[in-house]
Tab-separated table of C-alpha atoms and ligand atoms in Angstrom:
chain	number	residue	atom	x	y	z
A	1	MET	CA	42.512	-11.126	61.329
A	2	ARG	CA	41.265	-10.174	57.916
A	3	ASN	CA	43.358	-11.663	55.153
A	4	ILE	CA	45.413	-9.170	53.218
A	5	LEU	CA	43.947	-9.798	49.745
A	6	THR	CA	40.439	-9.051	50.979
A	7	ALA	CA	41.672	-5.921	52.709
A	8	ILE	CA	43.130	-4.643	49.441
A	9	ALA	CA	39.943	-5.439	47.522
A	10	ILE	CA	37.852	-3.504	50.042
A	11	THR	CA	40.190	-0.507	49.852
A	12	ALA	CA	39.753	-0.472	46.090
A	13	LEU	CA	35.965	-0.581	46.431
A	14	THR	CA	35.854	2.485	48.642
A	15	VAL	CA	37.089	4.732	45.846
A	16	SER	CA	34.670	3.414	43.241
A	17	PRO	CA	31.656	5.762	42.969
A	18	ALA	CA	29.784	3.206	40.844
A	19	LEU	CA	29.417	1.013	43.916
A	20	SER	CA	27.706	3.541	46.150
A	21	GLN	CA	24.534	1.476	46.648
A	22	THR	CA	25.842	-2.061	46.649
A	23	ALA	CA	28.811	-3.778	48.173
A	24	ALA	CA	30.550	-7.095	47.840
A	25	PRO	CA	28.810	-9.695	49.996
A	26	ILE	CA	30.294	-10.391	53.388
A	27	SER	CA	32.328	-13.583	53.061
A	28	ARG	CA	32.392	-16.613	55.332
A	29	VAL	CA	36.205	-16.367	55.308
A	30	ASP	CA	36.056	-12.932	56.927
A	31	VAL	CA	33.346	-13.980	59.386
A	32	LEU	CA	35.356	-17.016	60.433
A	33	ALA	CA	38.588	-15.031	60.768
A	34	ALA	CA	36.945	-12.414	62.973
A	35	GLU	CA	35.285	-15.127	65.092
A	36	ARG	CA	38.620	-16.884	65.573
A	37	ALA	CA	40.251	-13.644	66.671
A	38	LEU	CA	37.560	-12.680	69.202
A	39	ALA	CA	36.791	-16.143	70.556
A	40	GLY	CA	40.374	-17.392	70.321
A	41	PRO	CA	42.796	-18.039	73.180
A	42	GLU	CA	44.501	-14.602	73.023
A	43	MET	CA	41.290	-12.877	74.129
A	44	ARG	CA	40.881	-15.256	77.119
A	45	GLY	CA	37.087	-15.115	77.012
A	46	ARG	CA	36.892	-11.278	77.128
A	47	GLY	CA	35.917	-11.214	80.808
A	48	SER	CA	33.682	-8.241	81.613
A	49	GLY	CA	35.666	-5.252	82.844
A	50	THR	CA	39.042	-7.046	82.635
A	51	THR	CA	42.205	-6.256	80.684
A	52	ASP	CA	41.112	-9.066	78.340
A	53	GLU	CA	37.931	-7.141	77.588
A	54	ALA	CA	40.032	-4.018	77.017
A	55	ARG	CA	42.198	-5.930	74.555
A	56	ALA	CA	39.099	-7.129	72.705
A	57	ALA	CA	37.795	-3.534	72.571
A	58	ASP	CA	41.154	-2.398	71.141
A	59	TRP	CA	40.893	-5.093	68.501
A	60	VAL	CA	37.341	-4.101	67.552
A	61	ALA	CA	38.423	-0.446	67.405
A	62	ALA	CA	41.263	-1.410	65.048
A	63	GLN	CA	38.719	-3.100	62.750
A	64	PHE	CA	36.548	0.020	62.785
A	65	LYS	CA	39.558	2.127	61.852
A	66	ALA	CA	40.626	-0.271	59.091
A	67	ALA	CA	37.113	-0.108	57.661
A	68	GLY	CA	37.608	3.650	57.273
A	69	LEU	CA	35.043	4.711	59.860
A	70	GLN	CA	35.410	7.739	62.105
A	71	PRO	CA	35.187	7.976	65.868
A	72	ALA	CA	31.755	9.189	66.969
A	73	PRO	CA	31.177	12.961	67.168
A	74	GLY	CA	33.007	14.514	70.095
A	75	MET	CA	35.084	11.394	70.736
A	76	ALA	CA	38.858	11.466	70.295
A	77	SER	CA	39.089	7.711	69.743
A	78	TYR	CA	36.931	4.664	69.098
A	79	LEU	CA	36.919	3.739	72.784
A	80	GLN	CA	34.526	4.851	75.501
A	81	ALA	CA	35.647	3.881	78.995
A	82	ALA	CA	33.101	3.548	81.795
A	83	PRO	CA	34.148	3.490	85.462
A	84	ILE	CA	32.904	0.465	87.377
A	85	VAL	CA	33.046	-0.723	90.954
A	86	ARG	CA	33.706	-4.369	91.698
A	87	ARG	CA	32.611	-5.649	95.122
A	88	THR	CA	34.058	-8.663	96.868
A	89	ALA	CA	32.789	-10.177	100.097
A	90	THR	CA	35.619	-10.014	102.653
A	91	GLY	CA	34.341	-11.507	105.877
A	92	VAL	CA	31.726	-13.740	107.420
A	93	PRO	CA	28.157	-12.513	106.806
A	94	THR	CA	25.936	-12.262	109.852
A	95	LEU	CA	22.192	-12.110	110.304
A	96	THR	CA	20.804	-10.896	113.616
A	97	VAL	CA	17.250	-10.936	114.982
A	98	ASP	CA	16.701	-8.346	117.714
A	99	GLY	CA	20.460	-8.201	118.133
A	100	THR	CA	21.079	-11.969	118.425
A	101	ALA	CA	23.143	-13.629	115.683
A	102	ILE	CA	21.437	-16.572	113.953
A	103	GLY	CA	23.615	-19.374	112.556
A	104	GLY	CA	23.381	-20.964	109.134
A	105	VAL	CA	22.688	-17.873	107.027
A	106	GLY	CA	23.135	-18.258	103.245
A	107	ILE	CA	23.441	-15.172	101.058
A	108	LEU	CA	22.029	-15.447	97.544
A	109	THR	CA	21.835	-11.816	96.485
A	110	THR	CA	23.065	-8.578	98.017
A	111	ASP	CA	25.116	-5.510	97.221
A	112	GLY	CA	27.038	-5.985	100.466
A	113	GLY	CA	27.012	-3.830	103.558
A	114	THR	CA	24.295	-3.663	106.202
A	115	LEU	CA	20.582	-3.654	105.598
A	116	GLY	CA	17.458	-4.618	107.458
A	117	GLY	CA	14.616	-3.314	109.609
A	118	LYS	CA	11.290	-4.533	110.953
A	119	ALA	CA	10.158	-7.947	109.709
A	120	VAL	CA	6.863	-8.577	107.945
A	121	VAL	CA	6.087	-12.306	107.831
A	122	VAL	CA	4.075	-13.784	104.932
A	123	ASN	CA	3.491	-17.328	103.749
A	124	ALA	CA	1.735	-16.396	100.481
A	125	ILE	CA	1.654	-13.193	98.479
A	126	GLY	CA	-2.022	-13.209	97.466
A	127	ASP	CA	-2.768	-9.722	96.162
A	128	GLY	CA	0.862	-8.645	96.274
A	129	VAL	CA	3.726	-7.969	98.574
A	130	PRO	CA	3.530	-5.383	101.378
A	131	VAL	CA	6.075	-2.575	101.536
A	132	ALA	CA	8.627	-3.734	104.098
A	133	ASP	CA	12.303	-3.403	105.023
A	134	VAL	CA	12.458	-7.145	105.616
A	135	LEU	CA	10.025	-9.697	104.205
A	136	VAL	CA	10.182	-13.085	105.902
A	137	TYR	CA	8.700	-15.565	103.447
A	138	THR	CA	7.606	-18.826	105.056
A	139	GLY	CA	5.684	-20.252	102.059
A	140	PRO	CA	6.721	-23.037	99.675
A	141	ALA	CA	10.093	-22.782	97.924
A	142	ASP	CA	8.517	-22.884	94.469
A	143	GLY	CA	6.707	-19.607	95.210
A	144	LEU	CA	9.948	-17.758	95.909
A	145	SER	CA	10.641	-16.435	92.409
A	146	GLN	CA	7.145	-14.945	92.254
A	147	VAL	CA	7.715	-13.311	95.647
A	148	ARG	CA	11.061	-11.890	94.457
A	149	ARG	CA	9.486	-10.397	91.348
A	150	ALA	CA	6.627	-8.870	93.341
A	151	ALA	CA	9.049	-7.505	95.951
A	152	ARG	CA	10.972	-5.311	93.524
A	153	GLY	CA	10.830	-1.700	94.628
A	154	LYS	CA	8.920	-2.602	97.832
A	155	VAL	CA	11.273	-4.705	99.920
A	156	LYS	CA	14.994	-4.404	100.804
A	157	LEU	CA	15.630	-7.926	102.061
A	158	ILE	CA	13.812	-11.252	101.750
A	159	VAL	CA	14.665	-13.974	104.261
A	160	THR	CA	13.354	-17.447	103.549
A	161	ALA	CA	14.029	-21.102	104.383
A	162	GLU	CA	16.861	-22.866	102.628
A	163	SER	CA	15.810	-25.397	99.978
A	164	ASP	CA	17.510	-27.864	97.648
A	165	THR	CA	17.630	-25.111	95.014
A	166	THR	CA	19.242	-22.515	97.272
A	167	ARG	CA	21.685	-25.076	98.683
A	168	ARG	CA	22.700	-26.071	95.144
A	169	TYR	CA	23.222	-22.435	94.188
A	170	LEU	CA	25.335	-21.747	97.267
A	171	ALA	CA	27.387	-24.888	96.672
A	172	ALA	CA	28.092	-23.775	93.085
A	173	THR	CA	29.360	-20.392	94.281
A	174	GLY	CA	31.486	-21.902	97.042
A	175	GLY	CA	29.103	-20.414	99.616
A	176	LYS	CA	30.702	-17.006	99.122
A	177	PRO	CA	28.243	-14.164	98.472
A	178	GLN	CA	28.480	-13.030	94.849
A	179	LEU	CA	28.266	-9.240	94.938
A	180	ARG	CA	27.410	-7.187	91.931
A	181	THR	CA	29.757	-5.085	89.870
A	182	THR	CA	28.123	-1.756	89.037
A	183	LEU	CA	28.837	1.482	87.266
A	184	GLU	CA	30.563	3.941	89.582
A	185	GLY	CA	28.007	6.414	90.895
A	186	GLY	CA	25.337	4.239	89.321
A	187	GLY	CA	22.823	5.228	91.977
A	188	ALA	CA	21.326	3.184	94.771
A	189	TRP	CA	20.661	-0.475	94.169
A	190	SER	CA	17.031	-1.119	93.368
A	191	GLY	CA	17.334	-4.896	93.714
A	192	VAL	CA	16.116	-7.070	96.561
A	193	ALA	CA	18.650	-8.888	98.740
A	194	LEU	CA	17.917	-12.553	99.455
A	195	ALA	CA	19.153	-14.594	102.402
A	196	THR	CA	18.257	-18.084	103.599
A	197	LEU	CA	18.122	-19.654	107.054
A	198	PRO	CA	17.491	-23.218	108.226
A	199	ALA	CA	13.698	-23.717	108.458
A	200	ASP	CA	13.640	-23.955	112.280
A	201	ALA	CA	15.594	-20.691	112.651
A	202	LEU	CA	13.287	-18.943	110.174
A	203	ALA	CA	10.201	-20.068	112.094
A	204	LYS	CA	11.402	-18.192	115.186
A	205	ILE	CA	11.276	-14.766	113.501
A	206	LYS	CA	8.106	-12.939	114.564
A	207	PRO	CA	6.384	-9.995	112.868
A	208	GLY	CA	7.963	-6.751	114.055
A	209	ASP	CA	11.309	-8.323	115.015
A	210	THR	CA	14.303	-6.302	113.893
A	211	VAL	CA	16.288	-8.289	111.328
A	212	SER	CA	19.696	-7.085	110.201
A	213	LEU	CA	22.005	-8.567	107.570
A	214	ASP	CA	25.643	-7.544	107.397
A	215	VAL	CA	27.913	-8.639	104.547
A	216	PRO	CA	31.377	-7.063	104.830
A	217	PHE	CA	32.898	-6.266	101.463
A	218	ALA	CA	35.702	-4.441	99.695
A	219	ALA	CA	35.117	-2.238	96.661
A	220	GLN	CA	37.642	-1.953	93.874
A	221	LYS	CA	37.466	0.518	91.001
A	222	GLY	CA	37.824	-0.642	87.428
A	223	VAL	CA	36.901	0.160	83.857
A	224	THR	CA	34.732	-1.378	81.174
A	225	THR	CA	35.114	-0.356	77.553
A	226	ASN	CA	32.737	0.222	74.649
A	227	ALA	CA	34.108	0.372	71.093
A	228	ILE	CA	32.216	2.928	68.978
A	229	ALA	CA	32.466	4.034	65.346
A	230	TYR	CA	30.417	6.368	63.187
A	231	LEU	CA	29.495	6.581	59.538
A	232	PRO	CA	28.033	10.066	59.029
A	233	GLY	CA	24.870	10.577	56.999
A	234	THR	CA	24.250	13.323	54.471
A	235	ASP	CA	21.284	14.822	56.365
A	236	PRO	CA	22.023	15.717	59.988
A	237	THR	CA	18.291	16.146	60.670
A	238	ALA	CA	17.348	12.645	59.454
A	239	GLY	CA	18.430	10.769	62.568
A	240	VAL	CA	20.897	7.989	63.198
A	241	ILE	CA	20.707	4.189	63.256
A	242	LEU	CA	22.456	2.274	66.009
A	243	LEU	CA	23.860	-1.201	65.313
A	244	SER	CA	25.199	-2.886	68.425
A	245	ALA	CA	26.465	-6.056	70.054
A	246	HIS	CA	28.436	-6.862	73.183
A	247	LEU	CA	32.113	-7.666	73.066
A	248	ASP	CA	32.547	-9.027	76.597
A	249	HIS	CA	31.942	-12.541	77.843
A	250	LEU	CA	32.635	-14.600	80.957
A	251	GLY	CA	36.441	-14.674	80.799
A	252	VAL	CA	38.375	-17.415	82.551
A	253	ARG	CA	36.584	-19.396	85.264
A	254	PRO	CA	38.157	-19.758	88.734
A	255	ASP	CA	39.136	-23.334	87.761
A	256	GLY	CA	41.177	-21.971	84.822
A	257	VAL	CA	38.765	-22.963	82.037
A	258	MET	CA	38.345	-20.306	79.352
A	259	MET	CA	34.825	-19.358	78.275
A	260	PRO	CA	35.227	-18.480	74.574
A	261	GLY	CA	31.783	-16.915	74.008
A	262	ALA	CA	31.960	-17.529	70.259
A	263	ASN	CA	28.181	-17.295	70.005
A	264	ASP	CA	27.681	-15.035	73.050
A	265	ASP	CA	28.452	-12.520	71.739
A	266	ALA	CA	31.531	-12.672	69.542
A	267	SER	CA	29.018	-13.517	66.786
A	268	GLY	CA	27.120	-10.231	67.162
A	269	THR	CA	30.356	-8.274	67.422
A	270	VAL	CA	31.607	-9.924	64.231
A	271	ALA	CA	28.342	-8.911	62.539
A	272	VAL	CA	28.808	-5.282	63.628
A	273	ILE	CA	32.403	-5.316	62.344
A	274	GLU	CA	31.427	-6.868	58.998
A	275	LEU	CA	28.592	-4.360	58.633
A	276	THR	CA	30.995	-1.444	59.237
A	277	ARG	CA	33.161	-2.721	56.397
A	278	THR	CA	30.157	-3.169	54.108
A	279	PHE	CA	28.473	0.154	54.790
A	280	ALA	CA	31.790	1.999	54.544
A	281	THR	CA	32.124	0.735	50.970
A	282	MET	CA	28.572	1.800	50.094
A	283	GLY	CA	29.132	5.470	50.760
A	284	PRO	CA	26.981	7.727	52.931
A	285	ALA	CA	23.215	7.390	53.225
A	286	LYS	CA	20.866	10.090	54.442
A	287	ARG	CA	21.051	8.838	58.021
A	288	GLY	CA	24.266	8.215	59.904
A	289	ILE	CA	25.024	4.807	61.370
A	290	LEU	CA	26.544	4.378	64.809
A	291	PHE	CA	28.289	1.051	65.434
A	292	VAL	CA	28.827	0.030	69.035
A	293	ALA	CA	30.320	-3.029	70.731
A	294	TYR	CA	29.504	-2.760	74.438
A	295	GLY	CA	31.535	-3.929	77.387
A	296	SER	CA	30.185	-5.683	80.494
A	297	GLU	CA	26.832	-6.831	79.145
A	298	GLU	CA	27.286	-9.996	81.185
A	299	LEU	CA	27.372	-7.972	84.416
A	300	GLY	CA	23.954	-6.486	83.688
A	301	GLY	CA	24.338	-4.228	80.666
A	302	LEU	CA	26.888	-1.864	82.245
A	303	GLY	CA	28.450	-0.714	78.954
A	304	SER	CA	25.097	-0.069	77.306
A	305	THR	CA	23.783	1.716	80.384
A	306	TRP	CA	26.830	3.993	80.400
A	307	PHE	CA	26.412	4.568	76.659
A	308	GLY	CA	22.755	5.506	77.271
A	309	GLN	CA	23.881	7.990	79.942
A	310	HIS	CA	26.777	9.378	77.867
A	311	PRO	CA	25.718	8.999	74.227
A	312	PRO	CA	28.078	10.605	71.694
A	313	ILE	CA	24.942	11.366	69.677
A	314	ALA	CA	21.840	12.591	71.503
A	315	LEU	CA	19.486	9.659	72.064
A	316	ASP	CA	16.551	11.522	70.535
A	317	ARG	CA	18.437	11.446	67.227
A	318	ILE	CA	18.605	7.632	67.248
A	319	VAL	CA	15.647	6.360	65.212
A	320	ALA	CA	16.286	2.642	65.678
A	321	ASN	CA	18.622	0.244	67.459
A	322	ILE	CA	19.306	-3.258	66.216
A	323	GLU	CA	21.260	-5.366	68.698
A	324	LEU	CA	22.920	-8.528	67.400
A	325	GLU	CA	23.165	-11.155	70.084
A	326	MET	CA	24.113	-14.820	69.664
A	327	ILE	CA	23.612	-15.123	65.926
A	328	GLY	CA	26.195	-17.902	65.455
A	329	ALA	CA	23.799	-20.760	64.836
A	330	GLN	CA	20.207	-21.489	63.939
A	331	ASP	CA	17.505	-22.235	66.503
A	332	ALA	CA	15.546	-25.358	65.547
A	333	LYS	CA	12.211	-23.655	66.189
A	334	LEU	CA	12.879	-20.905	63.623
A	335	PRO	CA	12.273	-21.129	59.872
A	336	LYS	CA	15.461	-22.264	58.135
A	337	GLY	CA	18.092	-19.539	57.923
A	338	SER	CA	16.224	-17.104	60.179
A	339	LEU	CA	17.174	-14.941	63.092
A	340	MET	CA	14.565	-14.266	65.752
A	341	MET	CA	13.644	-10.693	66.503
A	342	THR	CA	12.779	-10.127	70.144
A	343	GLY	CA	9.650	-8.096	70.810
A	344	ALA	CA	8.758	-8.202	67.095
A	345	GLU	CA	5.128	-7.251	67.850
A	346	ARG	CA	6.177	-4.172	69.809
A	347	SER	CA	7.049	-2.030	66.758
A	348	ASP	CA	6.738	-1.898	62.971
A	349	LEU	CA	10.483	-2.475	62.435
A	350	PHE	CA	10.115	-6.268	62.090
A	351	GLN	CA	7.756	-5.975	59.095
A	352	MET	CA	10.021	-3.436	57.424
A	353	LEU	CA	13.175	-5.550	57.810
A	354	LYS	CA	11.399	-8.685	56.619
A	355	ALA	CA	9.829	-6.947	53.627
A	356	ASN	CA	13.309	-5.870	52.555
A	357	GLY	CA	14.908	-9.291	52.692
A	358	ALA	CA	16.109	-9.703	56.261
A	359	LEU	CA	16.059	-13.358	57.336
A	360	VAL	CA	14.022	-12.642	60.459
A	361	ALA	CA	11.221	-14.426	62.280
A	362	ARG	CA	9.219	-13.770	65.412
A	363	ASP	CA	10.662	-14.900	68.741
A	364	PRO	CA	9.266	-18.399	69.482
A	365	TYR	CA	10.209	-18.120	73.171
A	366	PRO	CA	8.276	-15.139	74.588
A	367	ASP	CA	8.353	-16.812	78.047
A	368	GLN	CA	12.140	-16.425	78.111
A	369	HIS	CA	11.821	-12.611	78.070
A	370	PHE	CA	14.725	-12.249	75.639
A	371	PHE	CA	13.532	-8.722	74.789
A	372	GLU	CA	14.399	-7.658	78.326
A	373	ARG	CA	17.593	-9.712	78.601
A	374	SER	CA	19.861	-7.977	76.120
A	375	ASP	CA	21.430	-4.556	75.621
A	376	ASN	CA	18.563	-3.282	73.450
A	377	TYR	CA	16.454	-3.032	76.592
A	378	SER	CA	18.161	-0.102	78.333
A	379	LEU	CA	17.647	1.988	75.173
A	380	ALA	CA	14.086	0.710	74.635
A	381	LEU	CA	13.278	1.908	78.160
A	382	LYS	CA	14.434	5.346	77.012
A	383	GLY	CA	11.951	5.233	74.130
A	384	ILE	CA	14.225	4.216	71.246
A	385	VAL	CA	12.742	1.501	69.023
A	386	ALA	CA	15.319	-1.120	69.983
A	387	HIS	CA	15.214	-4.848	69.282
A	388	THR	CA	17.614	-7.755	69.396
A	389	LEU	CA	18.210	-10.143	66.534
A	390	SER	CA	19.276	-13.510	67.807
A	391	GLY	CA	19.945	-16.989	66.480
A	392	TRP	CA	20.494	-19.644	69.048
A	393	VAL	CA	20.531	-20.063	72.803
A	394	GLY	CA	21.485	-23.733	72.844
A	395	PRO	CA	23.276	-26.096	75.226
A	396	THR	CA	26.550	-24.176	74.765
A	397	TYR	CA	25.005	-21.116	76.451
A	398	HIS	CA	27.480	-19.892	79.095
A	399	GLN	CA	29.485	-23.102	78.741
A	400	PRO	CA	33.123	-23.715	77.776
A	401	THR	CA	31.687	-25.382	74.651
A	402	ASP	CA	30.610	-22.012	73.201
A	403	THR	CA	33.427	-22.332	70.662
A	404	VAL	CA	33.879	-21.354	67.016
A	405	GLU	CA	33.688	-25.066	66.109
A	406	ASN	CA	30.121	-25.166	67.440
A	407	LEU	CA	28.935	-22.299	65.238
A	408	ASP	CA	27.296	-22.506	61.829
A	409	ILE	CA	29.393	-19.972	59.953
A	410	ASP	CA	27.411	-20.341	56.702
A	411	TYR	CA	24.140	-19.577	58.484
A	412	MET	CA	25.724	-16.661	60.277
A	413	THR	CA	27.244	-15.221	57.108
A	414	ALA	CA	23.949	-15.483	55.206
A	415	ALA	CA	22.034	-13.928	58.090
A	416	ILE	CA	24.406	-10.933	58.282
A	417	ASN	CA	24.279	-10.469	54.515
A	418	SER	CA	20.468	-10.438	54.618
A	419	LEU	CA	20.586	-7.379	56.888
A	420	VAL	CA	22.590	-5.185	54.526
A	421	ALA	CA	19.769	-4.158	52.163
A	422	PRO	CA	17.105	-3.488	54.836
A	423	ILE	CA	19.492	-1.530	57.071
A	424	ARG	CA	20.667	0.464	54.075
A	425	LYS	CA	17.022	1.188	53.263
A	426	LEU	CA	16.474	2.301	56.851
A	427	ALA	CA	19.523	4.535	56.515
A	428	ASP	CA	18.131	6.010	53.311
A	429	GLY	CA	15.538	7.685	55.497
A	430	GLY	CA	12.123	6.945	53.971
A	431	PHE	CA	10.946	4.901	56.954
A	432	THR	CA	11.016	5.744	60.654
A	433	PRO	CA	10.054	2.852	62.945
A	434	ARG	CA	7.420	3.390	65.629
A	435	TRP	CA	6.285	1.446	68.678
A	436	THR	CA	2.881	-0.162	68.318
A	437	ALA	CA	0.042	1.120	70.538
A	438	ASP	CA	1.280	-0.593	73.708
A	439	GLY	CA	4.630	-1.860	72.459
A	440	ARG	CA	6.902	0.652	74.172
A	441	PRO	CA	8.276	-0.967	77.319
A	442	SER	CA	8.275	0.440	80.787
A	443	ALA	CA	10.500	-1.065	83.487
A	444	GLY	CA	9.604	-4.704	84.090
A	445	ARG	CA	7.548	-5.233	80.964
B	1	ZN	ZN1	25.905	-14.174	77.937
């Protein structure tokens, strides 16, 4: 929690008109306190869509309120609840070929239920994957990820031979199919189910055989929560800036170990909170600023997808989105003190932020597809210039060691402070970011 002396100082600043363009720097004490609250034991790792996540959202909302921000237009509170459906496998999965059950099936990906159809057998994908209900892939195991990518939108189910990799994965999940949690009414699944069989059983499937996979499951309704606050601008026609992070993490593992998620993404959420406090003291700019901490990013961007479907401010009024994700420590490949900006070459926002003092650098890991792996992406697909600023994806990533002690609070504090002037300039309205010629993403790119 914020210490009381700082809270009083901030309250005093808000009534001082002389300070309308500048604000006291964000302090490491406040950053550390907010980190300890979000990544501490009371929040139990903020598991996506759990009551722990709801408690974290309540806490973030309380910080928004204390900063003096309003709920977003049309919202009665700072919380936006999204209905989700959690699926759990309930029985023994079966795979049949022309009606005969085949033993030894392993399920790597599915939404549960029954799917299948006529088999198309391939051992290499060559020019691409044919449209098929069931693709039986008999080629080498190291070609499987390429086949899966190519099969998106064309194939319902891939069946392939088990390998060391698939056996390891199944062992780590206790052999129980891990079914997705989705938004309620989120539409049909567009993913590709993946099942394995022992190599000799796979070899017996012939082209045109009818393959059917059945994974019995139970569905349970739940809720994930976004925390949202708004700082209105003076010109309603000038657009709005969206600053976002995700407040959820991996919760408590089945073996009882808590996953603190201090870097992922308590750090980004802390940045959003500190920026609300700072911008609230600076007084209104021409553009409004919307501050959002999403729920259930870890389940596939459920909170941000819901937000994109139910935005409190029309999406065409949002001129830019900056997502803050894992900014708690410095990546060794980046210039000292810098955050990486994913997809920097896709728009002119990177140059603008850098020119105005933001400690940002280009993403040195384009192969990792970070641009597509964070909450900015669902909004970028809708046309909004949306990027993620990120610090470090190190060995603590999705480990119990992602603790406050393993963060570099000085780096983090300096990085957040460096964003104040450029974001304020963006809010002042003279610059509207644009995608570069072929920078705007379409699904899968
Ligand atoms: Zn994560």
